[in-house]
Short mmCIF file of N, CA and C in Angstrom, two decimals:
data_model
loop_
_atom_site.label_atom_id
_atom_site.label_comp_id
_atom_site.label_asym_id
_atom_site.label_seq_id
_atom_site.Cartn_x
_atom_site.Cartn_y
_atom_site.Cartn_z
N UNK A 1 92.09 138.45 100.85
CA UNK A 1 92.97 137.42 101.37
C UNK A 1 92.31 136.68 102.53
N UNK A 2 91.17 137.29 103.34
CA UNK A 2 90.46 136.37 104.30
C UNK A 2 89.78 135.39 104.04
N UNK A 3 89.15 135.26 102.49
CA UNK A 3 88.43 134.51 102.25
C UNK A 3 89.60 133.38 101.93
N UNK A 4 90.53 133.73 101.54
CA UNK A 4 91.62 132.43 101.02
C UNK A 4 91.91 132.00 102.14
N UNK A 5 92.32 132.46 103.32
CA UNK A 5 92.78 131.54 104.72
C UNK A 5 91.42 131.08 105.38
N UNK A 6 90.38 131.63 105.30
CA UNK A 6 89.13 131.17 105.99
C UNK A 6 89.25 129.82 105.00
N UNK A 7 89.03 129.89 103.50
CA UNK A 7 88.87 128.82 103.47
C UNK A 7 89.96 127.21 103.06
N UNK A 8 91.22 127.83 103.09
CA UNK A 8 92.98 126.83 103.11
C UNK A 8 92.61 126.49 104.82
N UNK A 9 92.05 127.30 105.94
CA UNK A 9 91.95 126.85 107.25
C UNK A 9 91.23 125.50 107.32
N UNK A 10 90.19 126.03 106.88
CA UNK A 10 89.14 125.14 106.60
C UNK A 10 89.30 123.51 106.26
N UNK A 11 90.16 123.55 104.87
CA UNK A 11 90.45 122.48 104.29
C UNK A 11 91.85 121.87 104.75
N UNK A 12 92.06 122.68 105.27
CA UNK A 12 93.65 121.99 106.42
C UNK A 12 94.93 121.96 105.31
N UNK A 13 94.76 123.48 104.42
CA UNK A 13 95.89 124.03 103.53
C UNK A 13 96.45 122.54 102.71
N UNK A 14 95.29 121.74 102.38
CA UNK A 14 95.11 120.83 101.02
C UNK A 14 94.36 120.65 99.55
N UNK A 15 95.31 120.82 98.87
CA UNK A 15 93.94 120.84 97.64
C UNK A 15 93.52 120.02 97.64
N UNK A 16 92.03 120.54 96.95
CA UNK A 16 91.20 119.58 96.51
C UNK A 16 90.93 118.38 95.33
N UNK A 17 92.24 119.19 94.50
CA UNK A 17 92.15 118.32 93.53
C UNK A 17 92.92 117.35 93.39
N UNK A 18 94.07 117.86 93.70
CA UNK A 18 95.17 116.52 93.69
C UNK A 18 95.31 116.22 95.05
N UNK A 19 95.05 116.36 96.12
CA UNK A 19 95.00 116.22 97.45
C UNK A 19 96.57 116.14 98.14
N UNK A 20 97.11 116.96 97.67
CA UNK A 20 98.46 117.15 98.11
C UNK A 20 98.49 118.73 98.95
N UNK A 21 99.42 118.50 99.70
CA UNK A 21 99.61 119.85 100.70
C UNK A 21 99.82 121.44 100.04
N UNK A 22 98.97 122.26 100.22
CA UNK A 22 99.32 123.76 99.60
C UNK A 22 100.29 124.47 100.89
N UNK A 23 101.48 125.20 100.30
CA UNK A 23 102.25 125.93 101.28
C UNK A 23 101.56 127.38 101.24
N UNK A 24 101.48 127.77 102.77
CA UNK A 24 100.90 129.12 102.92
C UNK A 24 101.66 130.23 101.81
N UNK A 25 102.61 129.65 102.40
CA UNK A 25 103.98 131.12 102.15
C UNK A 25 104.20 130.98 100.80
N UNK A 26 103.59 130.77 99.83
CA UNK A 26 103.94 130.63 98.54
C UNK A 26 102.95 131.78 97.79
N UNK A 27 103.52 132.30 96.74
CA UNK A 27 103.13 133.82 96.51
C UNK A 27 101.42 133.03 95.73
N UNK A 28 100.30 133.67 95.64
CA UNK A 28 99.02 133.18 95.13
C UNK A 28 99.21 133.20 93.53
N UNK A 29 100.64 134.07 92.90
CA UNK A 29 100.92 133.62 91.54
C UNK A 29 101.34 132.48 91.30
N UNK A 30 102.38 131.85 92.18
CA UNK A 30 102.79 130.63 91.72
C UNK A 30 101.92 129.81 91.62
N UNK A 31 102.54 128.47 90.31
CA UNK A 31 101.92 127.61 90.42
C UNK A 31 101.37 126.27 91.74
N UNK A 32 102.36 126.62 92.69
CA UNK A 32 102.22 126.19 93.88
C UNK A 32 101.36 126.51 94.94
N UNK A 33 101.44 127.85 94.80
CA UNK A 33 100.45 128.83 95.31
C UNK A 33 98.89 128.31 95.65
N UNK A 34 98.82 128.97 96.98
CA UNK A 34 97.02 128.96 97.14
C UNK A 34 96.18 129.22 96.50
N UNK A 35 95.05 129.39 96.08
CA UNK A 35 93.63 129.65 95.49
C UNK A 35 92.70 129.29 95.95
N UNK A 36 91.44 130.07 95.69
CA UNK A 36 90.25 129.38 96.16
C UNK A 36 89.54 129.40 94.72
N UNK A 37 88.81 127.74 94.76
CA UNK A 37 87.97 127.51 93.78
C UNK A 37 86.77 126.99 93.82
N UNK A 38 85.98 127.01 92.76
CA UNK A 38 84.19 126.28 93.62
C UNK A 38 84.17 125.30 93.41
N UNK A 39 85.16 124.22 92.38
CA UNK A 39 85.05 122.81 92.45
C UNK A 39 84.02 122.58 91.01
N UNK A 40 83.49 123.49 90.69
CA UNK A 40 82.27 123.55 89.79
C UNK A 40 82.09 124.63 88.06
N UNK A 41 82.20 124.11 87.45
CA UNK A 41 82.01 125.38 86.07
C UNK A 41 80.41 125.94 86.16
N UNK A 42 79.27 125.37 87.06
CA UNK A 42 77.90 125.03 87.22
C UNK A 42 77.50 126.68 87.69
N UNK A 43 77.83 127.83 87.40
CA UNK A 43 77.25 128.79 88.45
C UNK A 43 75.99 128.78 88.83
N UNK A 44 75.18 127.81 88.95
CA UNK A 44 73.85 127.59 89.38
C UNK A 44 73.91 126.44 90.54
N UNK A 45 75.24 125.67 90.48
CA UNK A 45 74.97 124.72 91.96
C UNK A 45 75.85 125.29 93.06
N UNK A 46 74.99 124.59 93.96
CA UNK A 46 75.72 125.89 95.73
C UNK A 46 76.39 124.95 96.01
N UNK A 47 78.01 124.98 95.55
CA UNK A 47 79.06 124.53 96.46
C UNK A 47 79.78 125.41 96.47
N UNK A 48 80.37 125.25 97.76
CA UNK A 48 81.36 126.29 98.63
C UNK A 48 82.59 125.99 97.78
N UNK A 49 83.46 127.35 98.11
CA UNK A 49 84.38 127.19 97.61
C UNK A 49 85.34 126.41 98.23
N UNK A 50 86.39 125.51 97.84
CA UNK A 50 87.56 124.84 98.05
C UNK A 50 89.20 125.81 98.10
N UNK A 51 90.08 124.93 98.46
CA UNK A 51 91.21 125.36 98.63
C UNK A 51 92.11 124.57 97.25
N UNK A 52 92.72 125.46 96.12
CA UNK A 52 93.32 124.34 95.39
C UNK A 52 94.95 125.05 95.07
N UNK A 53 95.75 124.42 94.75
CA UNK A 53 96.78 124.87 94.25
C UNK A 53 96.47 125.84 92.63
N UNK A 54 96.92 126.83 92.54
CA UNK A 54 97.17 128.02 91.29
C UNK A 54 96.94 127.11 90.14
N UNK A 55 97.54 126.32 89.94
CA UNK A 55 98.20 125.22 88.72
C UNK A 55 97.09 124.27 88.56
N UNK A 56 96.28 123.45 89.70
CA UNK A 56 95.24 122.53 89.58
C UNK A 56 94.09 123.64 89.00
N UNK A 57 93.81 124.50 89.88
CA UNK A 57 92.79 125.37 89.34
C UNK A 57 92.67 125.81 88.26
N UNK A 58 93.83 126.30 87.43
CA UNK A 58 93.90 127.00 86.18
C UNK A 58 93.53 125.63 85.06
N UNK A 59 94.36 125.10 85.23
CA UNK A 59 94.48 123.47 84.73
C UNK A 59 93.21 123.06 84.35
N UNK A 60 92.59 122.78 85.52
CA UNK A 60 90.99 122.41 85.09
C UNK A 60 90.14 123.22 84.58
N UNK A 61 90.12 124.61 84.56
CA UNK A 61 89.30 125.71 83.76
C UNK A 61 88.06 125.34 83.62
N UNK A 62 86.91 125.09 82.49
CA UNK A 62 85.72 124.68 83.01
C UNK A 62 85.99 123.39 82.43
N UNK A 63 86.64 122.28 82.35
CA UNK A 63 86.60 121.52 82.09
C UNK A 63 86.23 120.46 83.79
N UNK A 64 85.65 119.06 83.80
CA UNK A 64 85.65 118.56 84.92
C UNK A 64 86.73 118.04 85.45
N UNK A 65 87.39 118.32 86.48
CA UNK A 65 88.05 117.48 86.70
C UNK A 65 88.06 116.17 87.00
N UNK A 66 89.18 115.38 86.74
CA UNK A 66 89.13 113.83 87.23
C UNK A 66 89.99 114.04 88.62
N UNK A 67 89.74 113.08 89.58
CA UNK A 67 90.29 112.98 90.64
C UNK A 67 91.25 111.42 90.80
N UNK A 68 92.22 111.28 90.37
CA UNK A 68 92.78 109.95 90.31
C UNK A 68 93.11 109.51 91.66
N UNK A 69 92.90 107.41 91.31
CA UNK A 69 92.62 106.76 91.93
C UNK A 69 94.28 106.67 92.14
N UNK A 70 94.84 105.74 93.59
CA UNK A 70 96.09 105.30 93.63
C UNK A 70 96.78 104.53 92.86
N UNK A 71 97.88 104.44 92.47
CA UNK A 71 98.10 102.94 91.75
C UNK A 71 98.12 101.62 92.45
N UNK A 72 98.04 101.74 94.02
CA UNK A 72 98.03 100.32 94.66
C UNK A 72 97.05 101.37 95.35
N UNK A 73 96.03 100.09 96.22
CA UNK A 73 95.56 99.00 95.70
C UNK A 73 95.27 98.84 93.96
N UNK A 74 95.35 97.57 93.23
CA UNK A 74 94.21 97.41 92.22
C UNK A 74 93.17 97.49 91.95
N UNK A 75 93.00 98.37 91.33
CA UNK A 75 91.60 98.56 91.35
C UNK A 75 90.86 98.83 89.72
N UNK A 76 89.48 97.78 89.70
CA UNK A 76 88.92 97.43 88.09
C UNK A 76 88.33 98.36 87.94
N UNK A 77 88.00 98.94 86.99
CA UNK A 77 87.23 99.76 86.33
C UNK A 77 86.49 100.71 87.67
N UNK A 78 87.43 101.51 87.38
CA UNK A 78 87.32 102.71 88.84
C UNK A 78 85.98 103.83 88.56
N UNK A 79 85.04 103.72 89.09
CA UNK A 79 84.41 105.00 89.08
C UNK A 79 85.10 106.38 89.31
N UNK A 80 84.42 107.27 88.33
CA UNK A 80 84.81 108.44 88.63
C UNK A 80 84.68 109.59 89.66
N UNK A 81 84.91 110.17 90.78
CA UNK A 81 84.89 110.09 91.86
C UNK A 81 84.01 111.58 92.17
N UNK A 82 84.19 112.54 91.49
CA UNK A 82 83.72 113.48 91.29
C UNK A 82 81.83 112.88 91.46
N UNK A 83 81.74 112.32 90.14
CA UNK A 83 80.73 111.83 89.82
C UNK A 83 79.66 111.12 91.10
N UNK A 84 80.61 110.48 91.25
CA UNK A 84 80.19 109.80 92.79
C UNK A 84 79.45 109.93 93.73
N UNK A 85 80.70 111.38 94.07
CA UNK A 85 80.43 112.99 95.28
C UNK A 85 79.17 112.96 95.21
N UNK A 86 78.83 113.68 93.52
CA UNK A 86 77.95 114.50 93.16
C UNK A 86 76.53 113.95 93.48
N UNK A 87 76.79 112.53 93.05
CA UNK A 87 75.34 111.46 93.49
C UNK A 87 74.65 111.25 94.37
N UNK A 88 75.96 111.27 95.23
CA UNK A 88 75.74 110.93 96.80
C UNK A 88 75.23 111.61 97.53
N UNK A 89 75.75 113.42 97.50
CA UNK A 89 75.33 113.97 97.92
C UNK A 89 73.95 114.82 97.66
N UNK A 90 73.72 114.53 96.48
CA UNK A 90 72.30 114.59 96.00
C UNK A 90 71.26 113.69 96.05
N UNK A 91 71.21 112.64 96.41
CA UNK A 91 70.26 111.34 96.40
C UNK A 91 70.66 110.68 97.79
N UNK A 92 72.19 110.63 98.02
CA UNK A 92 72.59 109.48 99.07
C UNK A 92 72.02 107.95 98.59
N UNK A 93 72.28 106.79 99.25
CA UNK A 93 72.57 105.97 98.83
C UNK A 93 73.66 105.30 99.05
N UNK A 94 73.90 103.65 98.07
CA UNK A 94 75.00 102.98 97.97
C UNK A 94 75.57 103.41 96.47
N UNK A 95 77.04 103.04 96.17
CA UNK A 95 77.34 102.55 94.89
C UNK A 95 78.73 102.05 94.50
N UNK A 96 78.45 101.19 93.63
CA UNK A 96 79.44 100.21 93.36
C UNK A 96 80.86 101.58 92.53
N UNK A 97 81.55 101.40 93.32
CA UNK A 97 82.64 102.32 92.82
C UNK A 97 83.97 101.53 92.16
N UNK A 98 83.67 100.25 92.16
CA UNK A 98 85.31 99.47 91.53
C UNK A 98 85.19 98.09 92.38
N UNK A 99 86.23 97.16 90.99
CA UNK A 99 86.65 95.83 91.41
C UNK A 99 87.62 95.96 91.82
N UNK A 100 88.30 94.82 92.80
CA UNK A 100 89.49 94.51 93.13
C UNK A 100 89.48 92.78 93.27
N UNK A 101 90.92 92.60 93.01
CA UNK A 101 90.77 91.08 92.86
C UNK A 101 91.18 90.10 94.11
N UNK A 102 91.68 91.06 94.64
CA UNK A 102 91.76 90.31 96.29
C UNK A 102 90.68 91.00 97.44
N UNK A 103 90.95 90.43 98.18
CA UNK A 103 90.06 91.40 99.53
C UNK A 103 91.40 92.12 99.78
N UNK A 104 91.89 92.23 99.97
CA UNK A 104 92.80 93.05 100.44
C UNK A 104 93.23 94.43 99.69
N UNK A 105 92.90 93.70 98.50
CA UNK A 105 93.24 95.10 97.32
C UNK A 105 91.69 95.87 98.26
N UNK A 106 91.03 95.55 98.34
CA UNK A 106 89.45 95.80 98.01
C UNK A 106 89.02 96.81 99.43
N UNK A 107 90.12 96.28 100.69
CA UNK A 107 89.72 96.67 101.78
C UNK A 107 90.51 98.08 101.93
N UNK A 108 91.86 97.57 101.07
CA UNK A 108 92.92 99.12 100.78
C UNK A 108 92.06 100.44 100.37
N UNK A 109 91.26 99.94 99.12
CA UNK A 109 90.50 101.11 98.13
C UNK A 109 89.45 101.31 98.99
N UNK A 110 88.50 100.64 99.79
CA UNK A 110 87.70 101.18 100.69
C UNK A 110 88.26 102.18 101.69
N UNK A 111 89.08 102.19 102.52
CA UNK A 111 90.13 102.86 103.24
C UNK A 111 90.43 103.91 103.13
N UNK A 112 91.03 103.73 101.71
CA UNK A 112 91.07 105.40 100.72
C UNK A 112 90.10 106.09 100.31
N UNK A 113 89.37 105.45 99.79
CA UNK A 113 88.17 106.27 99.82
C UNK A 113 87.34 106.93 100.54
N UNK A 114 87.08 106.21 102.19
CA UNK A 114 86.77 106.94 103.11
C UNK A 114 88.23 108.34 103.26
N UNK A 115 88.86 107.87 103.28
CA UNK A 115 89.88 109.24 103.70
C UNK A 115 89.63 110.34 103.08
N UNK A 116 90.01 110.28 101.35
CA UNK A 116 89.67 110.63 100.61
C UNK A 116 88.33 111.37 100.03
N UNK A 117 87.62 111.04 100.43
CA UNK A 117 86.16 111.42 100.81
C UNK A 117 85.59 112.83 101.72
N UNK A 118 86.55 112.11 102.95
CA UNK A 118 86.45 113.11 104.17
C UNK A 118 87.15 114.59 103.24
N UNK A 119 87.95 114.72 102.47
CA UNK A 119 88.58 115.85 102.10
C UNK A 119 87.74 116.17 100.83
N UNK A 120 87.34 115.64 100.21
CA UNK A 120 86.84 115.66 98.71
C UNK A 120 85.41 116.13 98.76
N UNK A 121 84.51 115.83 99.68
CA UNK A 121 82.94 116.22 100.19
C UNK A 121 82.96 115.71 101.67
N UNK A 122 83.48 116.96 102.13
CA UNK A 122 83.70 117.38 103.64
C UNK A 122 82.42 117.01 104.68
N UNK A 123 81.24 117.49 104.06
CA UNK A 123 80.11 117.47 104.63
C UNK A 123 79.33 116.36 104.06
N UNK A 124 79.56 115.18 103.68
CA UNK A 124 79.22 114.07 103.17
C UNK A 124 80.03 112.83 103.75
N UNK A 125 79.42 112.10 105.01
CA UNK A 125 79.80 111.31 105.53
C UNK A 125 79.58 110.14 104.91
N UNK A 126 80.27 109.22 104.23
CA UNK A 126 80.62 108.11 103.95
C UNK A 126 81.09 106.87 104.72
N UNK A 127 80.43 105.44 104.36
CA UNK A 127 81.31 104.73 105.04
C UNK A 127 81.38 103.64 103.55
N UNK A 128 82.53 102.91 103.61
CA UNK A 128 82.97 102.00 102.49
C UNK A 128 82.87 100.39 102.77
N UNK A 129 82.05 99.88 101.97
CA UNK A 129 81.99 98.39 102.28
C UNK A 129 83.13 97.58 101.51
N UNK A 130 83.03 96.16 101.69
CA UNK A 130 83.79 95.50 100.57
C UNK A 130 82.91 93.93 100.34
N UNK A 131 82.60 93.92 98.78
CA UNK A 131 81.44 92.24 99.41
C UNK A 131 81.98 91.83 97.87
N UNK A 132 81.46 90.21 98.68
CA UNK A 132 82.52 89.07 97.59
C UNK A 132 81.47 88.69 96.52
N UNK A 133 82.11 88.59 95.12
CA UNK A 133 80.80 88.13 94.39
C UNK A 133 81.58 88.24 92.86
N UNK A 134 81.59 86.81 92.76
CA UNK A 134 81.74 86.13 90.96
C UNK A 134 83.15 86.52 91.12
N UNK A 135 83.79 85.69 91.89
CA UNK A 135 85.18 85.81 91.81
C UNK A 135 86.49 86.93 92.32
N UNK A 136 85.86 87.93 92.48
CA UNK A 136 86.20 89.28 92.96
C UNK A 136 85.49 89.92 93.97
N UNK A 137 86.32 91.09 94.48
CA UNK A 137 85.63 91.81 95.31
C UNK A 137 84.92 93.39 94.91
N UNK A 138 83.74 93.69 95.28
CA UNK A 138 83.27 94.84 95.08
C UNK A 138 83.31 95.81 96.10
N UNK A 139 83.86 97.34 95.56
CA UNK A 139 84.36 98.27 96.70
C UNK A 139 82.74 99.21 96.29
N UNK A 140 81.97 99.41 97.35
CA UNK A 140 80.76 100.34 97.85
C UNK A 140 81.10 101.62 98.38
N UNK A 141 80.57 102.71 98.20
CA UNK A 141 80.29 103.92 98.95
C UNK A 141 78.73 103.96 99.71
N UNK A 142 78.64 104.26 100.43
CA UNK A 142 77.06 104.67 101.07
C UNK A 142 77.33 105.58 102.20
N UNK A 143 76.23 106.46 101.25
CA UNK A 143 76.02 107.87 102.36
C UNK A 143 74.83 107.46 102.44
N UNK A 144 73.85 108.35 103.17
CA UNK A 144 72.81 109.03 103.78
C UNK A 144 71.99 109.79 102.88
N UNK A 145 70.71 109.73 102.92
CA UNK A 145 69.98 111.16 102.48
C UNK A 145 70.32 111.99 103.21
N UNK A 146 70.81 113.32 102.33
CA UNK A 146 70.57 114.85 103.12
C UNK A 146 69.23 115.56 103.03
#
């Protein structure tokens, strides 16, 4: 049980997958319930384990999970976010993660994504651009080499 509060402490008792609040006091059977998971079916890549709800964890089994985007802002053909993580934090870099058709949609989904980010690859500092081009706006991620 230390390793489950070391790491629900950690993640500020939110899953990782659906990024909604895990309650302590909820038994580790329920589907509500805490868990710790590696985020990964990969037993060969070193990521730490996460905090997820019983139900997200089981749910995804070794399949990948998707991490869904909001329904507002609009947002075009959304990269998959996982995918993203995974890039970023292996190469670092920029990348085009989605259209939006206003700036405003565009500056929303940048926004979120930094937030979103901060919880999703903790140790992967991100910042989110937004740049105008052929009618629309393009939403960027760029990290850093590690």
């Amino acid at each position: 049980m230390s390793l489950l509060n070391d790491v629900a402490e950690r993640d500020g008792w939110r899953c990782w997958v659906c990024d909604e609040a895990v309650d302590p006091d909820k038994s580790v059977n329920d589907l509500q319930g805490p868990s710790v998971d590696s985020r990964t079916a990969d037993r060969k890549a070193k990521v730490a384990e996460r905090l997820a709800h019983r139900g997200c964890n089981s749910r995804k089994g070794a399949v990948k999970v998707v991490i869904a985007w909001p329904d507002r802002p609009y947002v075009i053909e959304p990269a998959p976010l996982i995918t993203v993580a995974s890039r970023l934090e292996r190469k670092g870099g920029r990348e085009m993660v989605g259209r939006c058709p206003t700036r405003q949609d565009a500056q929303e989904a940048a926004d979120w994504l930094v937030d979103r980010f901060s919880r999703l690859a903790p140790g992967l500092p991100v910042t989110a651009g937004v740049e105008a081009g052929g009618g629309q706006f393009l939403v960027t991620l760029t990290a850093g080499r590690r």
